[in-house]
Amino acid sequence: MRGRALLPSLLLALGLAEAPEARAQATAADITQTAETPEALPPGEAREEVFYTCTACHGTAIIRRSRLSRQQWDDLMDWMTEKHGMNPLEGEQRRQIVDYLAAQFPASAAGRRRAGNPFLTD
Ligand code: HEC
């Protein structure tokens, strides 16, 4: 009697009984967007604004891997609205978001090279 009651707590103490569940939770957290925080984006004035506006629909990775000019970021905001139903960005809020995106993810020479032939250096 005493020995049977002891077994589950012994397994718990060894971490054996809980291990599979803990692993499953870690995996789920790794693949869901909700695990992201604004710190996934580089520091900047409009970081939180960008994070909460954009991650309503997708993670930050799709933003972080993009390299666009200010004009292209600006156009992309219209595309997000027209094609995907994002609330229109206007005025000061739009200026801050586009400024942030253009400053943090600019259309650099390196970005253009990545998009082209990787064996060419210019
Ligand atoms: C209402 C939903 C929604 C919101 C809000 C939204 N997006 Fe998107 N975005 C999408 C969808 C859906 C796609 C995938 C488009 C596709 O694959 O055709 C996408 C794709 C993108 C892409 C990839 C474009 C490409 O060249 O493939 C970028 C960059 C992007 N979004 C940036 C942003 C930024 C920055 C914000 C916030 C200012 C934002 N999105 C807000 C829905 C949204």
PDB file of C-alpha atoms and ligand atoms in Angstrom:
ATOM      1  CA  MET A   1       0.000   0.000   0.000  1.00  0.00           C
ATOM      2  CA  ARG A   2       2.635   2.436   1.106  1.00  0.00           C
ATOM      3  CA  GLY A   3       4.942   1.380  -1.717  1.00  0.00           C
ATOM      4  CA  ARG A   4       2.276   1.928  -4.422  1.00  0.00           C
ATOM      5  CA  ALA A   5       1.547   5.461  -3.244  1.00  0.00           C
ATOM      6  CA  LEU A   6       5.227   6.229  -3.318  1.00  0.00           C
ATOM      7  CA  LEU A   7       5.786   5.178  -6.930  1.00  0.00           C
ATOM      8  CA  PRO A   8       4.091   8.103  -8.762  1.00  0.00           C
ATOM      9  CA  SER A   9       5.826  10.687  -6.593  1.00  0.00           C
ATOM     10  CA  LEU A  10       9.117   8.900  -7.090  1.00  0.00           C
ATOM     11  CA  LEU A  11       8.629   9.056 -10.875  1.00  0.00           C
ATOM     12  CA  LEU A  12       7.730  12.738 -10.604  1.00  0.00           C
ATOM     13  CA  ALA A  13      10.822  13.404  -8.554  1.00  0.00           C
ATOM     14  CA  LEU A  14      12.954  11.756 -11.201  1.00  0.00           C
ATOM     15  CA  GLY A  15      11.239  13.803 -13.907  1.00  0.00           C
ATOM     16  CA  LEU A  16      10.114  10.663 -15.704  1.00  0.00           C
ATOM     17  CA  ALA A  17       6.328  11.038 -15.424  1.00  0.00           C
ATOM     18  CA  GLU A  18       6.289  14.657 -16.655  1.00  0.00           C
ATOM     19  CA  ALA A  19       8.932  14.484 -19.344  1.00  0.00           C
ATOM     20  CA  PRO A  20       6.801  13.698 -22.454  1.00  0.00           C
ATOM     21  CA  GLU A  21       4.281  16.460 -21.690  1.00  0.00           C
ATOM     22  CA  ALA A  22       7.004  19.030 -21.071  1.00  0.00           C
ATOM     23  CA  ARG A  23       8.607  18.169 -24.412  1.00  0.00           C
ATOM     24  CA  ALA A  24       5.288  18.554 -26.246  1.00  0.00           C
ATOM     25  CA  GLN A  25       4.763  22.023 -24.748  1.00  0.00           C
ATOM     26  CA  ALA A  26       8.210  23.209 -25.736  1.00  0.00           C
ATOM     27  CA  THR A  27       7.617  22.093 -29.313  1.00  0.00           C
ATOM     28  CA  ALA A  28       4.274  23.885 -29.561  1.00  0.00           C
ATOM     29  CA  ALA A  29       5.790  27.096 -28.173  1.00  0.00           C
ATOM     30  CA  ASP A  30       8.588  26.913 -30.709  1.00  0.00           C
ATOM     31  CA  ILE A  31       6.305  26.842 -33.735  1.00  0.00           C
ATOM     32  CA  THR A  32       3.563  29.310 -32.771  1.00  0.00           C
ATOM     33  CA  GLN A  33       3.835  33.021 -33.481  1.00  0.00           C
ATOM     34  CA  THR A  34       2.548  33.840 -30.020  1.00  0.00           C
ATOM     35  CA  ALA A  35       5.992  32.964 -28.669  1.00  0.00           C
ATOM     36  CA  GLU A  36       7.345  36.120 -30.333  1.00  0.00           C
ATOM     37  CA  THR A  37       7.761  39.398 -28.497  1.00  0.00           C
ATOM     38  CA  PRO A  38       8.619  42.861 -29.894  1.00  0.00           C
ATOM     39  CA  GLU A  39      12.284  42.089 -29.151  1.00  0.00           C
ATOM     40  CA  ALA A  40      12.233  39.811 -32.221  1.00  0.00           C
ATOM     41  CA  LEU A  41      12.561  43.086 -34.152  1.00  0.00           C
ATOM     42  CA  PRO A  42      15.580  45.412 -33.917  1.00  0.00           C
ATOM     43  CA  PRO A  43      15.272  48.358 -31.503  1.00  0.00           C
ATOM     44  CA  GLY A  44      13.718  51.508 -32.925  1.00  0.00           C
ATOM     45  CA  GLU A  45      11.115  54.157 -32.224  1.00  0.00           C
ATOM     46  CA  ALA A  46       8.200  52.318 -33.839  1.00  0.00           C
ATOM     47  CA  ARG A  47       9.204  48.756 -32.939  1.00  0.00           C
ATOM     48  CA  GLU A  48       6.156  47.989 -30.799  1.00  0.00           C
ATOM     49  CA  GLU A  49       3.835  49.686 -33.271  1.00  0.00           C
ATOM     50  CA  VAL A  50       5.214  47.537 -36.091  1.00  0.00           C
ATOM     51  CA  PHE A  51       5.158  44.385 -34.004  1.00  0.00           C
ATOM     52  CA  TYR A  52       1.539  44.662 -32.905  1.00  0.00           C
ATOM     53  CA  THR A  53       0.271  45.908 -36.274  1.00  0.00           C
ATOM     54  CA  CYS A  54       1.971  43.256 -38.359  1.00  0.00           C
ATOM     55  CA  THR A  55       1.933  40.143 -36.186  1.00  0.00           C
ATOM     56  CA  ALA A  56      -1.859  40.172 -36.153  1.00  0.00           C
ATOM     57  CA  CYS A  57      -1.414  38.140 -39.352  1.00  0.00           C
ATOM     58  CA  HIS A  58       2.125  36.769 -39.584  1.00  0.00           C
ATOM     59  CA  GLY A  59       5.373  36.394 -37.700  1.00  0.00           C
ATOM     60  CA  THR A  60       8.259  38.838 -37.859  1.00  0.00           C
ATOM     61  CA  ALA A  61      10.450  36.525 -39.965  1.00  0.00           C
ATOM     62  CA  ILE A  62       8.710  37.517 -43.204  1.00  0.00           C
ATOM     63  CA  ILE A  63       9.463  41.163 -42.334  1.00  0.00           C
ATOM     64  CA  ARG A  64      13.030  40.594 -41.114  1.00  0.00           C
ATOM     65  CA  ARG A  65      14.083  38.796 -44.275  1.00  0.00           C
ATOM     66  CA  SER A  66      12.765  41.572 -46.560  1.00  0.00           C
ATOM     67  CA  ARG A  67      15.057  44.303 -47.906  1.00  0.00           C
ATOM     68  CA  LEU A  68      13.124  47.145 -49.493  1.00  0.00           C
ATOM     69  CA  SER A  69      13.507  50.831 -50.265  1.00  0.00           C
ATOM     70  CA  ARG A  70      11.356  53.331 -48.372  1.00  0.00           C
ATOM     71  CA  GLN A  71       9.082  53.637 -51.424  1.00  0.00           C
ATOM     72  CA  GLN A  72       8.718  49.854 -51.635  1.00  0.00           C
ATOM     73  CA  TRP A  73       7.867  49.577 -47.922  1.00  0.00           C
ATOM     74  CA  ASP A  74       5.328  52.339 -48.412  1.00  0.00           C
ATOM     75  CA  ASP A  75       3.783  50.518 -51.379  1.00  0.00           C
ATOM     76  CA  LEU A  76       3.789  47.274 -49.398  1.00  0.00           C
ATOM     77  CA  MET A  77       1.583  48.895 -46.742  1.00  0.00           C
ATOM     78  CA  ASP A  78      -1.055  49.547 -49.424  1.00  0.00           C
ATOM     79  CA  TRP A  79      -0.693  45.974 -50.664  1.00  0.00           C
ATOM     80  CA  MET A  80      -1.186  44.596 -47.130  1.00  0.00           C
ATOM     81  CA  THR A  81      -4.375  46.634 -46.940  1.00  0.00           C
ATOM     82  CA  GLU A  82      -5.767  46.007 -50.419  1.00  0.00           C
ATOM     83  CA  LYS A  83      -4.834  42.360 -50.807  1.00  0.00           C
ATOM     84  CA  HIS A  84      -4.793  41.081 -47.242  1.00  0.00           C
ATOM     85  CA  GLY A  85      -7.227  43.332 -45.377  1.00  0.00           C
ATOM     86  CA  MET A  86      -4.853  45.153 -43.035  1.00  0.00           C
ATOM     87  CA  ASN A  87      -6.385  48.247 -41.471  1.00  0.00           C
ATOM     88  CA  PRO A  88      -5.207  51.187 -43.618  1.00  0.00           C
ATOM     89  CA  LEU A  89      -2.158  52.950 -42.177  1.00  0.00           C
ATOM     90  CA  GLU A  90      -2.322  56.698 -42.414  1.00  0.00           C
ATOM     91  CA  GLY A  91      -0.725  59.930 -41.243  1.00  0.00           C
ATOM     92  CA  GLU A  92       1.819  59.933 -38.449  1.00  0.00           C
ATOM     93  CA  GLN A  93       1.375  56.222 -37.673  1.00  0.00           C
ATOM     94  CA  ARG A  94       2.136  55.279 -41.278  1.00  0.00           C
ATOM     95  CA  ARG A  95       5.142  57.603 -41.422  1.00  0.00           C
ATOM     96  CA  GLN A  96       6.614  56.098 -38.249  1.00  0.00           C
ATOM     97  CA  ILE A  97       6.078  52.513 -39.373  1.00  0.00           C
ATOM     98  CA  VAL A  98       7.501  53.064 -42.861  1.00  0.00           C
ATOM     99  CA  ASP A  99      10.453  55.048 -41.441  1.00  0.00           C
ATOM    100  CA  TYR A 100      11.224  52.193 -39.072  1.00  0.00           C
ATOM    101  CA  LEU A 101      10.967  49.497 -41.766  1.00  0.00           C
ATOM    102  CA  ALA A 102      13.068  51.481 -44.261  1.00  0.00           C
ATOM    103  CA  ALA A 103      15.756  52.163 -41.625  1.00  0.00           C
ATOM    104  CA  GLN A 104      15.953  48.621 -40.227  1.00  0.00           C
ATOM    105  CA  PHE A 105      15.420  46.625 -43.419  1.00  0.00           C
ATOM    106  CA  PRO A 106      16.798  48.810 -46.235  1.00  0.00           C
ATOM    107  CA  ALA A 107      17.327  47.746 -49.837  1.00  0.00           C
ATOM    108  CA  SER A 108      21.058  47.264 -49.323  1.00  0.00           C
ATOM    109  CA  ALA A 109      23.544  46.171 -51.946  1.00  0.00           C
ATOM    110  CA  ALA A 110      23.954  42.936 -49.982  1.00  0.00           C
ATOM    111  CA  GLY A 111      20.203  42.357 -50.106  1.00  0.00           C
ATOM    112  CA  ARG A 112      20.141  42.787 -53.865  1.00  0.00           C
ATOM    113  CA  ARG A 113      23.049  40.379 -54.269  1.00  0.00           C
ATOM    114  CA  ARG A 114      21.266  37.724 -52.229  1.00  0.00           C
ATOM    115  CA  ALA A 115      18.301  37.932 -54.552  1.00  0.00           C
ATOM    116  CA  GLY A 116      20.461  37.454 -57.634  1.00  0.00           C
ATOM    117  CA  ASN A 117      23.199  35.064 -58.660  1.00  0.00           C
ATOM    118  CA  PRO A 118      25.128  34.078 -55.502  1.00  0.00           C
ATOM    119  CA  PHE A 119      28.319  33.490 -57.533  1.00  0.00           C
ATOM    120  CA  LEU A 120      28.516  37.064 -58.773  1.00  0.00           C
ATOM    121  CA  THR A 121      30.110  39.527 -56.383  1.00  0.00           C
ATOM    122  CA  ASP A 122      28.568  42.667 -57.849  1.00  0.00           C
TER     123      ASP A 122
HETATM  124  C1  HEC B   1      -4.416  41.555 -42.338  1.00  0.00           C
HETATM  125  C2  HEC B   1      -3.265  40.671 -42.373  1.00  0.00           C
HETATM  126  C3  HEC B   1      -1.895  41.275 -42.518  1.00  0.00           C
HETATM  127  C4  HEC B   1      -1.345  42.313 -41.809  1.00  0.00           C
HETATM  128  C5  HEC B   1      -1.959  43.134 -40.679  1.00  0.00           C
HETATM  129  C6  HEC B   1      -0.004  42.458 -42.300  1.00  0.00           C
HETATM  130  N1  HEC B   1       0.257  41.535 -43.265  1.00  0.00           N
HETATM  131 FE1  HEC B   1       2.031  41.268 -44.249  1.00  0.00          FE
HETATM  132  N2  HEC B   1       1.242  39.701 -45.254  1.00  0.00           N
HETATM  133  C7  HEC B   1      -0.025  39.176 -45.071  1.00  0.00           C
HETATM  134  C8  HEC B   1      -0.160  37.982 -45.861  1.00  0.00           C
HETATM  135  C9  HEC B   1      -1.401  37.105 -45.926  1.00  0.00           C
HETATM  136  C10 HEC B   1       1.064  37.805 -46.528  1.00  0.00           C
HETATM  137  C11 HEC B   1       1.472  36.681 -47.479  1.00  0.00           C
HETATM  138  C12 HEC B   1       1.382  37.196 -48.864  1.00  0.00           C
HETATM  139  C13 HEC B   1       1.623  36.144 -49.888  1.00  0.00           C
HETATM  140  O1  HEC B   1       2.322  35.159 -49.605  1.00  0.00           O
HETATM  141  O2  HEC B   1       1.115  36.329 -50.995  1.00  0.00           O
HETATM  142  C14 HEC B   1       1.923  38.894 -46.117  1.00  0.00           C
HETATM  143  C15 HEC B   1       3.224  39.076 -46.578  1.00  0.00           C
HETATM  144  C16 HEC B   1       4.095  40.061 -46.136  1.00  0.00           C
HETATM  145  C17 HEC B   1       5.454  40.259 -46.616  1.00  0.00           C
HETATM  146  C18 HEC B   1       6.156  39.422 -47.671  1.00  0.00           C
HETATM  147  C19 HEC B   1       5.911  40.049 -49.007  1.00  0.00           C
HETATM  148  C20 HEC B   1       6.582  39.275 -50.097  1.00  0.00           C
HETATM  149  O3  HEC B   1       7.337  39.880 -50.844  1.00  0.00           O
HETATM  150  O4  HEC B   1       6.355  38.052 -50.168  1.00  0.00           O
HETATM  151  C21 HEC B   1       5.974  41.296 -45.941  1.00  0.00           C
HETATM  152  C22 HEC B   1       7.374  41.897 -46.079  1.00  0.00           C
HETATM  153  C23 HEC B   1       4.939  41.792 -45.052  1.00  0.00           C
HETATM  154  N3  HEC B   1       3.818  41.002 -45.196  1.00  0.00           N
HETATM  155  C24 HEC B   1       5.085  42.849 -44.214  1.00  0.00           C
HETATM  156  C25 HEC B   1       4.099  43.323 -43.365  1.00  0.00           C
HETATM  157  C26 HEC B   1       4.285  44.436 -42.464  1.00  0.00           C
HETATM  158  C27 HEC B   1       5.569  45.233 -42.308  1.00  0.00           C
HETATM  159  C28 HEC B   1       3.104  44.588 -41.791  1.00  0.00           C
HETATM  160  C29 HEC B   1       2.776  45.611 -40.742  1.00  0.00           C
HETATM  161  C30 HEC B   1       2.958  47.000 -41.061  1.00  0.00           C
HETATM  162  C31 HEC B   1       2.185  43.578 -42.281  1.00  0.00           C
HETATM  163  N4  HEC B   1       2.813  42.825 -43.236  1.00  0.00           N
HETATM  164  C32 HEC B   1       0.883  43.419 -41.836  1.00  0.00           C
HETATM  165  C33 HEC B   1      -1.013  39.705 -44.271  1.00  0.00           C
HETATM  166  C34 HEC B   1      -0.877  40.774 -43.419  1.00  0.00           C
END
